[in-house]
Coordinates of C-alpha atoms in Angstrom, one line a residue:
M1 CA 8.0 13.8 -38.9
D2 CA 11.1 12.6 -41.0
W3 CA 13.1 11.8 -37.8
L4 CA 10.1 9.6 -35.6
R5 CA 10.5 6.3 -35.6
L6 CA 8.0 4.1 -34.2
P7 CA 8.7 0.8 -32.8
E8 CA 8.3 -1.9 -35.7
P9 CA 5.1 -4.4 -34.8
R10 CA 6.7 -8.0 -35.0
K11 CA 4.7 -9.2 -38.4
N12 CA 4.2 -13.5 -36.9
I13 CA 1.1 -12.5 -34.2
A14 CA -1.9 -14.1 -35.8
L15 CA -4.4 -11.6 -35.5
A16 CA -7.5 -13.5 -33.4
F17 CA -10.6 -11.0 -35.1
N18 CA -10.8 -9.8 -38.2
D19 CA -13.9 -7.2 -37.5
L20 CA -16.3 -6.2 -34.1
P21 CA -18.6 -9.2 -33.3
T22 CA -15.8 -11.6 -33.5
A23 CA -13.6 -9.1 -31.2
K24 CA -15.7 -9.1 -28.3
S25 CA -16.0 -13.1 -29.0
W26 CA -12.2 -12.9 -28.0
L27 CA -12.8 -11.1 -25.5
A28 CA -15.3 -13.7 -23.9
A29 CA -12.7 -15.7 -23.9
Q30 CA -10.0 -15.0 -22.5
P31 CA -10.0 -15.6 -18.8
Q32 CA -11.0 -12.5 -16.9
A33 CA -10.4 -13.4 -13.0
Q34 CA -5.8 -13.8 -15.1
P35 CA -5.2 -10.0 -15.2
M36 CA -1.3 -10.3 -16.6
H37 CA -3.2 -12.7 -18.7
M38 CA -5.6 -10.2 -20.3
L39 CA -2.9 -7.9 -20.6
A40 CA -0.2 -10.2 -22.0
A41 CA -3.3 -10.9 -25.1
V42 CA -4.4 -7.3 -24.9
A43 CA -1.0 -6.4 -26.4
L44 CA -0.2 -8.7 -28.6
Q45 CA -3.3 -8.5 -30.2
V46 CA -2.5 -5.2 -30.7
E47 CA 0.3 -5.6 -31.5
A48 CA -1.3 -7.6 -34.7
I49 CA -3.4 -4.8 -35.8
E50 CA -1.0 -3.1 -36.2
A51 CA 0.7 -5.2 -38.2
A52 CA -2.6 -5.9 -40.4
T53 CA -4.0 -4.2 -43.2
L54 CA -7.2 -3.2 -41.6
S55 CA -9.4 -0.2 -42.6
P56 CA -8.4 2.6 -39.8
P57 CA -11.7 3.4 -38.6
L58 CA -11.5 -0.7 -38.0
V59 CA -8.6 -0.7 -36.7
L60 CA -10.2 2.2 -34.2
E61 CA -13.1 1.0 -33.3
L62 CA -10.9 -2.1 -31.9
L63 CA -8.6 -1.0 -29.9
R64 CA -11.4 1.1 -28.4
L65 CA -12.5 -2.1 -27.1
L66 CA -9.6 -3.9 -26.2
R67 CA -8.2 -0.4 -24.3
A68 CA -11.7 -1.0 -22.1
A69 CA -11.0 -4.6 -21.4
A70 CA -7.1 -4.1 -20.0
L71 CA -8.1 -1.1 -17.7
P72 CA -9.6 -3.3 -14.5
A73 CA -6.8 -5.8 -15.2
Q74 CA -4.1 -3.0 -15.9
A75 CA -6.0 -1.8 -12.2
V76 CA -5.1 -5.5 -10.4
V77 CA -1.6 -5.7 -11.7
E78 CA -0.6 -2.2 -11.0
S79 CA 0.2 -3.1 -6.9
R80 CA 2.6 -6.2 -8.3
Y81 CA 5.4 -3.8 -9.5
L82 CA 4.0 -0.1 -7.6
R83 CA 7.5 0.6 -6.2
K84 CA 9.3 -2.5 -4.4
A85 CA 12.4 -3.2 -3.5
L86 CA 14.9 -3.1 -6.3
P87 CA 16.1 -4.9 -8.7
M88 CA 13.0 -6.6 -8.7
L89 CA 11.7 -10.0 -8.1
D90 CA 11.0 -11.6 -11.7
D91 CA 7.4 -11.7 -10.8
D92 CA 7.4 -7.6 -10.5
E93 CA 9.4 -6.9 -12.9
H94 CA 7.8 -9.1 -15.7
C95 CA 4.3 -7.7 -14.5
F96 CA 5.3 -4.1 -15.1
E97 CA 6.8 -4.9 -18.8
V98 CA 3.6 -6.4 -19.2
A99 CA 1.6 -2.9 -18.5
Q100 CA 4.2 -1.1 -20.1
R101 CA 4.0 -2.5 -22.8
L102 CA 0.2 -3.1 -23.2
W103 CA 0.4 1.2 -23.2
L104 CA 3.6 1.5 -25.3
R105 CA 1.6 -0.9 -28.5
L106 CA -1.4 1.0 -28.0
G107 CA 0.1 4.8 -28.1
S108 CA 2.2 3.5 -31.0
A109 CA -0.7 1.7 -32.8
Y110 CA -3.0 5.0 -32.3
L111 CA 0.1 7.6 -33.8
R112 CA 0.4 4.9 -36.9
I113 CA -2.6 5.1 -37.8
A114 CA -3.6 9.1 -36.8
A115 CA -1.7 9.0 -40.1
H116 CA -4.3 8.0 -42.2
F117 CA -7.1 10.4 -41.2
P118 CA -7.8 13.8 -42.7
A119 CA -6.1 16.9 -40.7
A120 CA -10.3 17.3 -39.0
E121 CA -10.2 13.6 -38.3
K122 CA -6.9 13.3 -36.6
C123 CA -8.1 14.6 -32.6
L124 CA -9.3 10.5 -31.9
P125 CA -6.9 9.0 -32.3
L126 CA -3.8 11.3 -31.1
H127 CA -5.7 11.6 -28.3
R128 CA -5.4 8.1 -27.2
A129 CA -1.9 8.2 -28.2
A130 CA -1.2 10.8 -26.2
G131 CA -3.0 9.3 -23.6
A132 CA -1.6 6.0 -23.6
F133 CA 2.3 7.7 -24.0
R134 CA 2.0 9.1 -20.6
M135 CA 0.6 5.7 -19.0
A136 CA 3.3 4.1 -20.3
E137 CA 5.8 6.4 -18.5
Y138 CA 3.6 6.3 -15.4
C139 CA 4.0 2.7 -15.2
H140 CA 7.9 3.6 -15.1
F141 CA 7.0 6.2 -12.7
L142 CA 5.4 3.5 -10.1
A143 CA 8.1 1.1 -11.1
A144 CA 11.0 3.5 -10.5
R145 CA 12.4 2.8 -13.4
E146 CA 14.1 4.9 -16.0
C147 CA 11.3 5.6 -18.8
P148 CA 13.2 5.6 -21.8
R149 CA 14.5 9.0 -23.3
Q150 CA 11.9 7.8 -26.9
L151 CA 9.0 7.5 -24.3
D152 CA 9.1 11.4 -24.5
Q153 CA 9.8 11.7 -27.7
F154 CA 6.8 9.7 -28.9
L155 CA 4.8 12.6 -26.9
F156 CA 6.9 15.3 -28.4
A157 CA 5.7 13.5 -32.4
V158 CA 2.1 14.0 -31.1
L159 CA 2.4 17.4 -30.2
A160 CA 3.7 18.1 -33.5
E161 CA 1.3 16.1 -35.5
A162 CA -1.5 17.6 -33.3
H163 CA -0.1 21.2 -33.4
A164 CA 0.0 20.9 -37.3
C165 CA -3.2 19.7 -37.6
D166 CA -4.4 22.3 -34.8
Q167 CA -6.0 19.6 -33.1
L168 CA -4.0 20.7 -30.0
H169 CA -7.1 22.7 -27.9
R170 CA -9.9 20.5 -29.1
P171 CA -12.1 19.2 -26.3
L172 CA -12.9 15.0 -26.2
L173 CA -14.6 13.0 -23.9
D174 CA -13.0 9.6 -23.3
P175 CA -15.8 6.9 -21.6
D176 CA -13.0 4.9 -20.3
F177 CA -11.8 7.9 -18.1
P178 CA -15.2 10.5 -17.7
H179 CA -13.5 11.7 -14.4
L180 CA -11.4 13.8 -16.7
G181 CA -14.0 15.2 -18.3
E182 CA -14.1 17.2 -21.7
A183 CA -10.3 16.6 -21.6
N184 CA -7.8 17.7 -24.5
I185 CA -4.5 16.8 -26.7
A186 CA -2.3 20.1 -24.8
G187 CA -3.7 19.2 -21.4
H188 CA -3.0 15.0 -21.2
L189 CA 1.0 16.3 -23.2
A190 CA 0.8 18.7 -20.1
W191 CA 0.8 16.4 -17.3
A192 CA 3.0 14.1 -18.8
F193 CA 5.3 16.4 -19.9
M194 CA 5.0 17.9 -15.7
L195 CA 5.3 15.4 -14.0
R196 CA 8.2 14.5 -16.3
L197 CA 9.5 17.9 -15.2
I198 CA 9.0 17.4 -11.1
D199 CA 11.3 14.7 -10.8
P200 CA 8.6 11.5 -9.5
Y201 CA 11.6 9.1 -8.6
R202 CA 12.2 11.4 -5.7
L203 CA 8.6 11.1 -4.6
S204 CA 7.5 8.4 -2.6
V205 CA 4.0 6.5 -3.3
A206 CA 2.3 9.3 -1.6
Q207 CA 3.5 12.0 -2.9
L208 CA 3.8 10.8 -6.4
A209 CA -0.3 10.2 -6.0
V210 CA -0.6 13.4 -4.5
A211 CA 1.2 15.4 -7.1
N212 CA 0.0 13.1 -10.5
R213 CA -3.9 13.9 -9.2
A214 CA -3.3 17.3 -8.6
I215 CA -1.2 18.4 -11.8
S216 CA -3.8 15.7 -14.0
R217 CA -6.7 18.6 -12.7
W218 CA -4.5 21.6 -13.7
R219 CA -3.3 20.0 -17.2
E220 CA -5.4 22.3 -19.7
L221 CA -4.5 25.7 -17.1
T222 CA -1.0 25.4 -19.5
D223 CA -0.2 26.2 -22.7
F224 CA 2.0 25.2 -25.6
Q225 CA 4.5 27.7 -27.7
M226 CA 6.7 28.4 -30.1
G227 CA 9.1 30.8 -28.4
Q228 CA 9.6 32.1 -25.2
A229 CA 7.3 35.3 -24.7
D230 CA 9.2 38.4 -22.6
G231 CA 7.1 39.6 -19.6
P232 CA 7.4 39.3 -16.2
K233 CA 4.6 37.2 -15.5
R234 CA 5.3 35.3 -18.2
H235 CA 6.7 31.6 -16.8
A236 CA 7.9 29.5 -18.9
V237 CA 9.1 25.4 -19.3
D238 CA 11.9 25.3 -21.5
L239 CA 10.8 21.3 -23.2
A240 CA 13.9 21.0 -25.2
P241 CA 16.0 19.0 -23.0
L242 CA 13.6 16.2 -22.8
F243 CA 13.4 15.3 -26.1
G244 CA 17.4 14.9 -25.9
E245 CA 18.5 16.1 -29.0
V246 CA 18.3 19.2 -30.8
L247 CA 13.7 20.0 -31.1
P248 CA 12.8 19.2 -34.6
D249 CA 11.4 22.3 -36.7
G250 CA 7.3 23.4 -35.9
V251 CA 7.3 21.7 -32.2
P252 CA 6.1 23.9 -29.8
R253 CA 9.7 23.9 -27.1
W254 CA 8.4 25.8 -24.0
L255 CA 5.5 25.2 -22.3
E256 CA 3.3 28.5 -20.0
V257 CA 3.1 27.0 -16.3
R258 CA 1.7 30.5 -14.9
K259 CA -1.8 30.0 -14.1
V260 CA -0.2 26.0 -12.6
A261 CA 2.0 28.0 -10.6
H262 CA -0.6 30.7 -9.5
K263 CA -2.6 27.2 -8.4
I264 CA -0.3 26.1 -6.2
T265 CA 0.6 29.5 -4.2
Q266 CA -3.2 29.4 -3.9
R267 CA -3.2 25.7 -2.3
I268 CA 0.0 26.4 0.1
K269 CA -1.9 29.5 1.3
A270 CA -5.3 27.3 1.5
L271 CA -3.4 24.5 3.5
Q272 CA -1.8 27.0 6.4
D273 CA -4.6 29.2 6.7
G274 CA -6.6 25.5 7.9
E275 CA -8.8 23.6 5.1
S276 CA -7.7 19.7 4.2
P277 CA -6.2 18.7 1.5
E278 CA -9.6 16.7 0.8
S279 CA -11.3 19.3 0.8
L280 CA -8.9 21.4 -2.4
K281 CA -9.3 18.1 -3.8
L282 CA -5.5 16.9 -2.9
G283 CA -6.8 13.4 -1.9
R284 CA -6.3 11.8 1.7
E285 CA -2.2 10.4 1.2
L286 CA -0.6 13.0 2.9
S287 CA -0.8 15.7 6.3
P288 CA -1.8 19.6 5.1
A289 CA 2.2 20.4 6.2
A290 CA 3.7 16.8 4.4
C291 CA 1.7 17.6 1.1
I292 CA 2.5 22.2 1.9
R293 CA 6.6 20.7 1.8
L294 CA 5.7 18.8 -1.8
L295 CA 3.9 21.6 -3.7
R296 CA 6.9 24.0 -2.7
A297 CA 8.7 21.2 -4.0
L298 CA 6.5 20.8 -7.1
E299 CA 6.5 25.3 -7.7
V300 CA 10.6 24.6 -7.5
S301 CA 10.7 21.5 -9.8
L302 CA 8.6 24.3 -13.0
K303 CA 11.0 27.4 -12.3
V304 CA 13.6 27.0 -15.8
H305 CA 17.2 26.3 -13.9
A306 CA 20.6 24.8 -14.7
R307 CA 21.3 21.5 -12.7
P308 CA 24.7 22.1 -11.9
Q309 CA 27.4 19.9 -13.1
A310 CA 28.8 17.8 -10.0
T311 CA 32.8 17.1 -10.6
E312 CA 33.2 14.1 -8.1
V313 CA 33.9 10.7 -9.7
G314 CA 35.4 7.6 -8.1
E315 CA 33.5 5.3 -5.5
I316 CA 31.2 5.7 -2.0
E317 CA 31.0 3.5 0.7
L318 CA 27.5 3.7 1.5
A319 CA 25.9 2.3 5.1
F320 CA 22.5 1.5 5.0
G321 CA 19.5 1.7 7.9
A322 CA 19.7 3.6 11.0
E323 CA 21.8 1.3 12.7
H324 CA 24.6 1.3 10.5
A325 CA 24.5 4.9 10.6
F326 CA 24.3 5.1 14.0
A327 CA 27.6 2.5 13.6
V328 CA 29.5 4.8 11.6
I329 CA 28.1 8.4 13.5
T330 CA 29.6 7.2 16.7
G331 CA 32.7 4.2 16.4
Q332 CA 30.0 1.5 18.2
M333 CA 27.6 -0.9 17.6
L334 CA 24.4 -0.2 19.2
Q335 CA 23.8 -1.6 21.9
G336 CA 21.2 -3.5 23.8
G337 CA 20.4 -3.2 27.4
G338 CA 23.2 -2.1 28.8
G339 CA 25.4 1.8 28.1
L340 CA 26.6 3.0 25.1
N341 CA 30.1 3.0 26.1
A342 CA 31.8 5.6 24.6
G343 CA 28.6 7.3 23.4
S344 CA 27.0 7.3 27.4
A345 CA 25.5 10.3 28.5
T346 CA 27.9 10.7 30.9
F347 CA 30.7 11.4 28.5
A348 CA 28.6 13.4 25.6
H349 CA 28.5 15.7 28.9
Q350 CA 32.1 15.6 29.0
R351 CA 32.8 16.0 25.7
M352 CA 30.1 18.9 25.6
A353 CA 32.9 20.5 28.7
M354 CA 35.7 19.6 27.4
F355 CA 34.6 20.5 23.6
G356 CA 31.9 22.6 23.7
F357 CA 29.9 20.3 21.0
D358 CA 29.7 16.3 21.2
R359 CA 31.9 15.6 18.4
V360 CA 33.9 12.3 18.8
S361 CA 32.0 10.8 16.1
N362 CA 34.1 13.8 13.7
L363 CA 37.4 11.8 14.5
P364 CA 38.9 9.4 12.1
T365 CA 39.8 7.1 14.8
A366 CA 36.3 7.1 15.8
V367 CA 35.1 4.4 12.3
K368 CA 38.1 2.7 11.7
K369 CA 37.1 0.8 14.4
L370 CA 34.3 -0.8 13.2
N371 CA 33.8 -2.5 10.2
V372 CA 30.0 -1.9 9.6
P373 CA 28.3 -3.1 6.2
G374 CA 28.4 -1.9 3.7
E375 CA 28.0 -0.8 0.3
N376 CA 30.1 1.0 -3.0
W377 CA 28.6 2.7 -5.3
L378 CA 29.8 4.8 -8.3
L379 CA 29.6 8.4 -8.2
V380 CA 29.2 9.7 -12.1
D381 CA 27.6 12.9 -12.8
G382 CA 26.2 13.6 -9.8
K383 CA 24.7 10.2 -9.0
V384 CA 25.1 7.3 -7.7
I385 CA 25.4 3.8 -9.7
R386 CA 25.9 0.1 -8.2
P387 CA 26.6 -2.2 -11.7
A388 CA 24.4 -4.7 -11.8
D389 CA 27.3 -7.1 -11.8
R390 CA 28.2 -6.3 -8.2
G391 CA 25.7 -7.1 -6.2
G392 CA 23.9 -6.0 -3.2
A393 CA 20.7 -6.2 -0.8
R394 CA 17.4 -4.8 -3.0
R395 CA 17.1 -1.5 -1.4
Q396 CA 13.9 1.2 -1.4
S397 CA 14.3 4.3 -1.3
P398 CA 14.1 7.9 0.6
C399 CA 16.3 5.7 2.8
L400 CA 18.6 6.6 5.5
I401 CA 22.4 6.1 4.7
A402 CA 25.6 6.5 6.2
T403 CA 29.6 7.2 5.1
V404 CA 32.8 8.7 6.3
S405 CA 34.1 11.5 3.9
L406 CA 37.4 13.1 4.4
G407 CA 37.9 10.9 7.6
V408 CA 34.2 12.7 9.0
P409 CA 31.2 10.7 9.1
R410 CA 28.2 12.2 7.6
L411 CA 24.1 11.2 7.8
G412 CA 21.9 11.6 4.3
T413 CA 19.5 9.8 2.1
M414 CA 19.4 8.1 -0.9
V415 CA 16.5 9.4 -2.9
G416 CA 15.8 9.3 -6.0
L417 CA 16.1 5.4 -6.5
Q418 CA 15.4 3.2 -10.3
S419 CA 16.7 0.8 -11.9
V420 CA 18.2 1.5 -15.2
D421 CA 19.2 -0.4 -18.8
G422 CA 21.3 -3.6 -17.9
G423 CA 20.5 -4.3 -14.0
A424 CA 22.1 -1.4 -12.3
L425 CA 20.6 1.0 -10.0
A426 CA 20.8 4.8 -9.7
A427 CA 20.0 7.4 -7.4
D428 CA 20.8 10.9 -5.3
L429 CA 22.5 11.7 -2.7
I430 CA 21.6 13.8 -0.1
W431 CA 23.3 14.5 2.7
Y432 CA 22.4 17.2 6.2
D433 CA 24.8 19.7 6.8
E434 CA 23.9 20.1 10.4
N435 CA 26.5 18.7 12.9
V436 CA 24.9 15.4 13.5
E437 CA 24.5 13.6 17.1
A438 CA 24.0 9.8 17.8
G439 CA 22.1 8.4 20.5
R440 CA 18.9 6.4 21.0
L441 CA 15.4 6.3 22.5
A442 CA 15.1 5.2 26.8
N443 CA 12.6 4.1 28.9
L444 CA 11.4 1.9 25.4
P445 CA 7.7 0.1 26.0
Q446 CA 8.0 -3.3 28.1
D447 CA 6.9 -4.5 24.8
W448 CA 9.2 -3.2 22.5
H449 CA 10.2 -6.0 20.8
L450 CA 13.8 -4.3 19.8
P451 CA 16.1 -4.0 23.2
A452 CA 17.5 -0.4 21.0
I453 CA 16.2 2.3 18.8
P454 CA 18.9 4.4 17.6
V455 CA 17.7 8.5 16.7
F456 CA 20.2 11.6 15.8
L457 CA 19.8 14.7 16.6
L458 CA 21.0 17.5 13.8
H459 CA 21.9 20.3 15.6
D460 CA 21.5 23.5 13.4
G461 CA 21.6 26.4 16.2
E462 CA 19.7 26.6 18.6
N463 CA 17.3 24.9 16.2
C464 CA 17.6 21.0 16.5
T465 CA 15.3 18.5 14.5
L466 CA 15.7 14.4 15.2
I467 CA 15.6 11.4 13.0
A468 CA 14.4 8.3 13.9
P469 CA 13.5 4.3 12.5
A470 CA 10.1 4.5 10.7
V471 CA 9.5 1.9 13.2
A472 CA 10.2 3.4 16.3
P473 CA 7.0 4.2 18.9
I474 CA 6.9 8.3 18.6
R475 CA 3.8 10.3 18.9
L476 CA 3.9 13.9 18.0
K477 CA 3.9 15.9 21.6
A478 CA 4.3 13.1 23.3
R479 CA 8.0 13.8 25.1
L480 CA 10.9 11.5 24.2
A481 CA 13.4 10.4 26.7
L482 CA 17.2 10.5 25.0
E483 CA 20.2 8.9 25.5
G484 CA 24.2 8.8 24.9
S485 CA 23.3 12.5 23.2
S486 CA 23.7 15.6 25.3
I487 CA 19.4 16.6 24.9
V488 CA 18.1 14.0 27.8
E489 CA 14.3 15.0 26.4
V490 CA 12.8 16.0 23.3
L491 CA 8.8 17.1 22.0
P492 CA 8.3 15.7 19.1
T493 CA 6.1 18.9 16.7
E494 CA 6.0 17.6 13.4
V495 CA 7.2 15.2 10.9
L496 CA 9.3 17.2 7.9
E497 CA 10.3 14.3 6.1
R498 CA 9.5 10.7 5.8
G499 CA 11.3 7.8 4.1
V500 CA 11.1 4.1 3.5
D501 CA 12.8 3.1 6.8
F502 CA 12.7 6.7 8.6
V503 CA 11.2 10.1 9.6
R504 CA 12.5 12.6 10.8
Y505 CA 10.8 15.1 13.0
A506 CA 11.0 18.8 14.4
V507 CA 11.3 19.1 17.8
D508 CA 11.8 21.4 20.8
K509 CA 14.0 20.9 23.7
P510 CA 13.3 21.5 27.4

């Protein structure tokens, strides 16, 4: 594979041991209660092993020992970079970098040493390399950090090598991951590629956990193919775009996922029939309705489709959070205690009688009266970018946003937020197409700590949904009184969407 460029190990790292007994002694001397120290020290020694001239069998034994010692520390450190607000604080950023580097170096070491074994003995190092590169990518997904193309290409390198030596489907136990049973290389690679295909940055922490768990169980229902097979029952996804360049000859290009799609359909039907996510081995993180929405999103992600090319470029000013969105939509700052002035219920009903719908917020003059705090982001290739030198508050997604486009206020969400090279932030924007009406919750509990809570009604003909801050005291099947909107009461019936700072509900109107 003359196209493969593994990262070169540094030559100036002293190897702390030269056999298994001295490696065990070195590990015993490390501070076990300091997970960051353990991960950093193990990663350095993996790199030292790569640069040393040890026998291939000994290298495998040493890597096995170091990987097993690092896993408990990895489990502790993971919470330090798990979907923190971006840009991450320096200490949290360092935790991510150390964890990611450990798995990258392990994958590199295993793939490098695989070349020194005959074809029949390559399964073990290639199996461990596939798992390590998958874990390195998962660190990026957890931290909402852009995954480098290089990691995808390393996965393709394992695929090419395992395919060439006919080791893709050989089952192998991994004592460090006993819950996976007898897993094969193809399964680990399919797991990694499917996670990439579903755009994990758009998923919440809970959604990512459920998706990762489901895909891990279905990983070996897939099949790698050199060409796209014909037939109505075929359902293959083209992996070549993940490589980023022209896919080299001899590398399987298509991933057949028909059986995975069938599993998704079965799970959706079972959830609709009343089975719990836990009984279907999807975990406890999501409700049945939320699991159904996630599974449908996964189903769409695994279909062959071209992403539409965006033509809009320039700058966009974004207001973040429900309170600032309320000001953008209404042209009024959220009031505490008294009425909403032009946004009051009386004025809302008068506008309904005169215009047929309460859309005074559509008037350009309604927004220009206020200086709503916002941030200027760049529109580039269908994404929004906040360059590192612009500064701004730390952000998480999915989050509620608002803007004014051609004089018309718009409400939407920012999704898929991630850090990219150089410290910039990148994300996607999704705008609600429904008619948006702003109001606030009425009859708040006497001990409630906020003077006013903004809400947004999204009207689609006779149908209506409600968006409220995540902290709002709202319970399903409990009626809500509203102020400043054309509807004075709604009954939340189901959670449709959940972000870091908002919840969208299906509601019944009186």
